[in-house]
């Protein structure tokens, strides 16, 4: 079946550095990708929605200059956490769907980010 | 505002007992409805989904859910719980109209007693 590959699975970085997380659709064209953030023992909060070739749409309260999203191709979206700080430590999950709608929606396995 | 509510934060059941996890939503139109399960530190696994048609939906691992429009609910059920079902369960909804977002409920943590 369709798979979304997310890398890295976990990353530790120093405060002030930037971290890039990749989300790839392996056997379908991901026209829309979503990025979520999950704090421990909490739910998934939608950060942004990106359509291939367009600028991402960010949810209220999400800093677009801090969380840079690129969706330049139909198989790859990236989330870059710029100038990371300890409060950015979280579990980040991407999901992707094709143009047929919500019937084909797939999630990555998530990335645990720890900022020291 | 659109919302998804899972009233039970934590549920404990005995192995072999039946299970029902509640989910309520507030949307004007008939939404698309999903149930996901998440093990600690893991991604999400889709249990089942409802878009239209028969309001009783069968999923994987013996789970089922029933869409009740009059109650704005989509409760998840399983007749006999196994120890391996212990995990976090999330109800998620795509609202109607021009909404293009999958919104998650707060989750229910299921513990299974031997």
PDB file of N, CA, C and O in Angstrom, chain B residues 7 10 17 21 36 39-40 54 57-58 60 63 65-66 70 74-75 79 82-83 94 99 101 105-106 109-111:
ATOM      1  N   UNK B   7     -14.561  12.773  25.290  1.00  0.00           N
ATOM      2  CA  UNK B   7     -14.812  13.115  26.696  1.00  0.00           C
ATOM      3  C   UNK B   7     -13.942  12.343  27.691  1.00  0.00           C
ATOM      4  O   UNK B   7     -13.692  12.827  28.789  1.00  0.00           O
ATOM      5  N   UNK B  10      -8.933   8.982  29.911  1.00  0.00           N
ATOM      6  CA  UNK B  10      -8.286   7.734  30.274  1.00  0.00           C
ATOM      7  C   UNK B  10      -9.362   6.706  30.603  1.00  0.00           C
ATOM      8  O   UNK B  10     -10.285   7.010  31.378  1.00  0.00           O
ATOM      9  N   UNK B  17     -13.147  -7.748  28.168  1.00  0.00           N
ATOM     10  CA  UNK B  17     -14.342  -6.919  28.321  1.00  0.00           C
ATOM     11  C   UNK B  17     -14.588  -6.118  27.050  1.00  0.00           C
ATOM     12  O   UNK B  17     -13.709  -5.972  26.201  1.00  0.00           O
ATOM     13  N   UNK B  21     -15.323   3.831  23.047  1.00  0.00           N
ATOM     14  CA  UNK B  21     -14.657   5.129  23.165  1.00  0.00           C
ATOM     15  C   UNK B  21     -15.526   6.161  22.465  1.00  0.00           C
ATOM     16  O   UNK B  21     -15.911   5.977  21.313  1.00  0.00           O
ATOM     17  N   UNK B  36      -7.993   6.677  14.768  1.00  0.00           N
ATOM     18  CA  UNK B  36      -6.604   6.245  14.679  1.00  0.00           C
ATOM     19  C   UNK B  36      -6.158   5.722  16.046  1.00  0.00           C
ATOM     20  O   UNK B  36      -6.659   6.137  17.093  1.00  0.00           O
ATOM     21  N   UNK B  39       0.607   3.959  19.358  1.00  0.00           N
ATOM     22  CA  UNK B  39       1.387   3.389  20.450  1.00  0.00           C
ATOM     23  C   UNK B  39       2.453   4.393  20.847  1.00  0.00           C
ATOM     24  O   UNK B  39       2.816   5.259  20.046  1.00  0.00           O
ATOM     25  N   UNK B  40       2.978   4.305  22.069  1.00  0.00           N
ATOM     26  CA  UNK B  40       3.945   5.309  22.549  1.00  0.00           C
ATOM     27  C   UNK B  40       5.111   5.517  21.593  1.00  0.00           C
ATOM     28  O   UNK B  40       5.755   4.551  21.168  1.00  0.00           O
ATOM     29  N   UNK B  54     -23.509   3.177   4.830  1.00  0.00           N
ATOM     30  CA  UNK B  54     -23.853   2.458   6.055  1.00  0.00           C
ATOM     31  C   UNK B  54     -23.190   3.124   7.258  1.00  0.00           C
ATOM     32  O   UNK B  54     -21.973   3.327   7.280  1.00  0.00           O
ATOM     33  N   UNK B  57     -19.513   1.071  10.657  1.00  0.00           N
ATOM     34  CA  UNK B  57     -18.297   0.855   9.889  1.00  0.00           C
ATOM     35  C   UNK B  57     -17.430  -0.185  10.579  1.00  0.00           C
ATOM     36  O   UNK B  57     -17.199  -0.109  11.789  1.00  0.00           O
ATOM     37  N   UNK B  58     -16.953  -1.131   9.799  1.00  0.00           N
ATOM     38  CA  UNK B  58     -16.039  -2.150  10.339  1.00  0.00           C
ATOM     39  C   UNK B  58     -14.603  -1.744  10.042  1.00  0.00           C
ATOM     40  O   UNK B  58     -14.300  -1.235   8.957  1.00  0.00           O
ATOM     41  N   UNK B  60     -10.151  -2.475  11.247  1.00  0.00           N
ATOM     42  CA  UNK B  60      -9.172  -3.522  11.500  1.00  0.00           C
ATOM     43  C   UNK B  60      -9.155  -3.881  12.978  1.00  0.00           C
ATOM     44  O   UNK B  60      -9.710  -3.150  13.816  1.00  0.00           O
ATOM     45  N   UNK B  63     -12.321  -3.746  15.481  1.00  0.00           N
ATOM     46  CA  UNK B  63     -12.997  -2.508  15.865  1.00  0.00           C
ATOM     47  C   UNK B  63     -14.130  -2.165  14.902  1.00  0.00           C
ATOM     48  O   UNK B  63     -14.079  -2.506  13.722  1.00  0.00           O
ATOM     49  N   UNK B  65     -17.244   1.224  14.395  1.00  0.00           N
ATOM     50  CA  UNK B  65     -17.719   2.520  14.867  1.00  0.00           C
ATOM     51  C   UNK B  65     -19.050   2.818  14.207  1.00  0.00           C
ATOM     52  O   UNK B  65     -19.319   2.370  13.094  1.00  0.00           O
ATOM     53  N   UNK B  66     -19.857   3.576  14.901  1.00  0.00           N
ATOM     54  CA  UNK B  66     -21.176   3.912  14.388  1.00  0.00           C
ATOM     55  C   UNK B  66     -21.357   5.415  14.318  1.00  0.00           C
ATOM     56  O   UNK B  66     -21.150   6.131  15.310  1.00  0.00           O
ATOM     57  N   UNK B  70     -27.776  12.308  14.567  1.00  0.00           N
ATOM     58  CA  UNK B  70     -28.623  13.012  15.546  1.00  0.00           C
ATOM     59  C   UNK B  70     -27.848  13.363  16.814  1.00  0.00           C
ATOM     60  O   UNK B  70     -28.169  14.316  17.510  1.00  0.00           O
ATOM     61  N   UNK B  74     -19.482   9.557  16.834  1.00  0.00           N
ATOM     62  CA  UNK B  74     -18.838   8.498  16.048  1.00  0.00           C
ATOM     63  C   UNK B  74     -18.049   7.673  17.041  1.00  0.00           C
ATOM     64  O   UNK B  74     -16.825   7.735  17.115  1.00  0.00           O
ATOM     65  N   UNK B  75     -18.729   6.862  17.820  1.00  0.00           N
ATOM     66  CA  UNK B  75     -18.105   6.103  18.890  1.00  0.00           C
ATOM     67  C   UNK B  75     -17.461   4.820  18.381  1.00  0.00           C
ATOM     68  O   UNK B  75     -18.007   4.125  17.519  1.00  0.00           O
ATOM     69  N   UNK B  79     -15.893  -5.616  20.893  1.00  0.00           N
ATOM     70  CA  UNK B  79     -16.616  -6.513  21.804  1.00  0.00           C
ATOM     71  C   UNK B  79     -15.732  -7.167  22.857  1.00  0.00           C
ATOM     72  O   UNK B  79     -16.198  -7.447  23.971  1.00  0.00           O
ATOM     73  N   UNK B  82      -8.201  -6.925  23.873  1.00  0.00           N
ATOM     74  CA  UNK B  82      -6.980  -7.707  24.079  1.00  0.00           C
ATOM     75  C   UNK B  82      -5.932  -6.810  24.713  1.00  0.00           C
ATOM     76  O   UNK B  82      -5.954  -5.592  24.532  1.00  0.00           O
ATOM     77  N   UNK B  83      -4.984  -7.406  25.430  1.00  0.00           N
ATOM     78  CA  UNK B  83      -3.960  -6.599  26.099  1.00  0.00           C
ATOM     79  C   UNK B  83      -3.206  -5.723  25.099  1.00  0.00           C
ATOM     80  O   UNK B  83      -2.771  -4.612  25.418  1.00  0.00           O
ATOM     81  N   UNK B  94     -12.745  15.616   9.333  1.00  0.00           N
ATOM     82  CA  UNK B  94     -12.627  16.632   8.292  1.00  0.00           C
ATOM     83  C   UNK B  94     -13.995  17.268   8.176  1.00  0.00           C
ATOM     84  O   UNK B  94     -14.985  16.587   7.911  1.00  0.00           O
ATOM     85  N   UNK B  99     -13.814  23.299   4.225  1.00  0.00           N
ATOM     86  CA  UNK B  99     -12.777  22.884   5.163  1.00  0.00           C
ATOM     87  C   UNK B  99     -11.858  21.879   4.508  1.00  0.00           C
ATOM     88  O   UNK B  99     -12.305  20.950   3.835  1.00  0.00           O
ATOM     89  N   UNK B 101      -9.085  20.476   6.377  1.00  0.00           N
ATOM     90  CA  UNK B 101      -8.191  20.126   7.470  1.00  0.00           C
ATOM     91  C   UNK B 101      -8.695  18.895   8.188  1.00  0.00           C
ATOM     92  O   UNK B 101      -9.897  18.701   8.360  1.00  0.00           O
ATOM     93  N   UNK B 105      -9.206  14.893  17.864  1.00  0.00           N
ATOM     94  CA  UNK B 105      -9.688  15.041  19.231  1.00  0.00           C
ATOM     95  C   UNK B 105      -8.518  14.942  20.195  1.00  0.00           C
ATOM     96  O   UNK B 105      -7.370  14.722  19.804  1.00  0.00           O
ATOM     97  N   UNK B 106      -8.829  15.097  21.454  1.00  0.00           N
ATOM     98  CA  UNK B 106      -7.789  15.145  22.475  1.00  0.00           C
ATOM     99  C   UNK B 106      -7.211  13.778  22.807  1.00  0.00           C
ATOM    100  O   UNK B 106      -6.172  13.690  23.455  1.00  0.00           O
ATOM    101  N   UNK B 109      -6.660   7.527  26.310  1.00  0.00           N
ATOM    102  CA  UNK B 109      -5.641   6.535  26.627  1.00  0.00           C
ATOM    103  C   UNK B 109      -6.303   5.302  27.214  1.00  0.00           C
ATOM    104  O   UNK B 109      -6.994   5.379  28.234  1.00  0.00           O
ATOM    105  N   UNK B 110      -6.108   4.188  26.542  1.00  0.00           N
ATOM    106  CA  UNK B 110      -6.726   2.935  26.973  1.00  0.00           C
ATOM    107  C   UNK B 110      -5.703   2.071  27.699  1.00  0.00           C
ATOM    108  O   UNK B 110      -4.634   1.780  27.162  1.00  0.00           O
ATOM    109  N   UNK B 111      -6.046   1.677  28.897  1.00  0.00           N
ATOM    110  CA  UNK B 111      -5.247   0.709  29.650  1.00  0.00           C
ATOM    111  C   UNK B 111      -6.052  -0.576  29.759  1.00  0.00           C
ATOM    112  O   UNK B 111      -7.273  -0.531  29.930  1.00  0.00           O
TER     113      UNK B 111
END
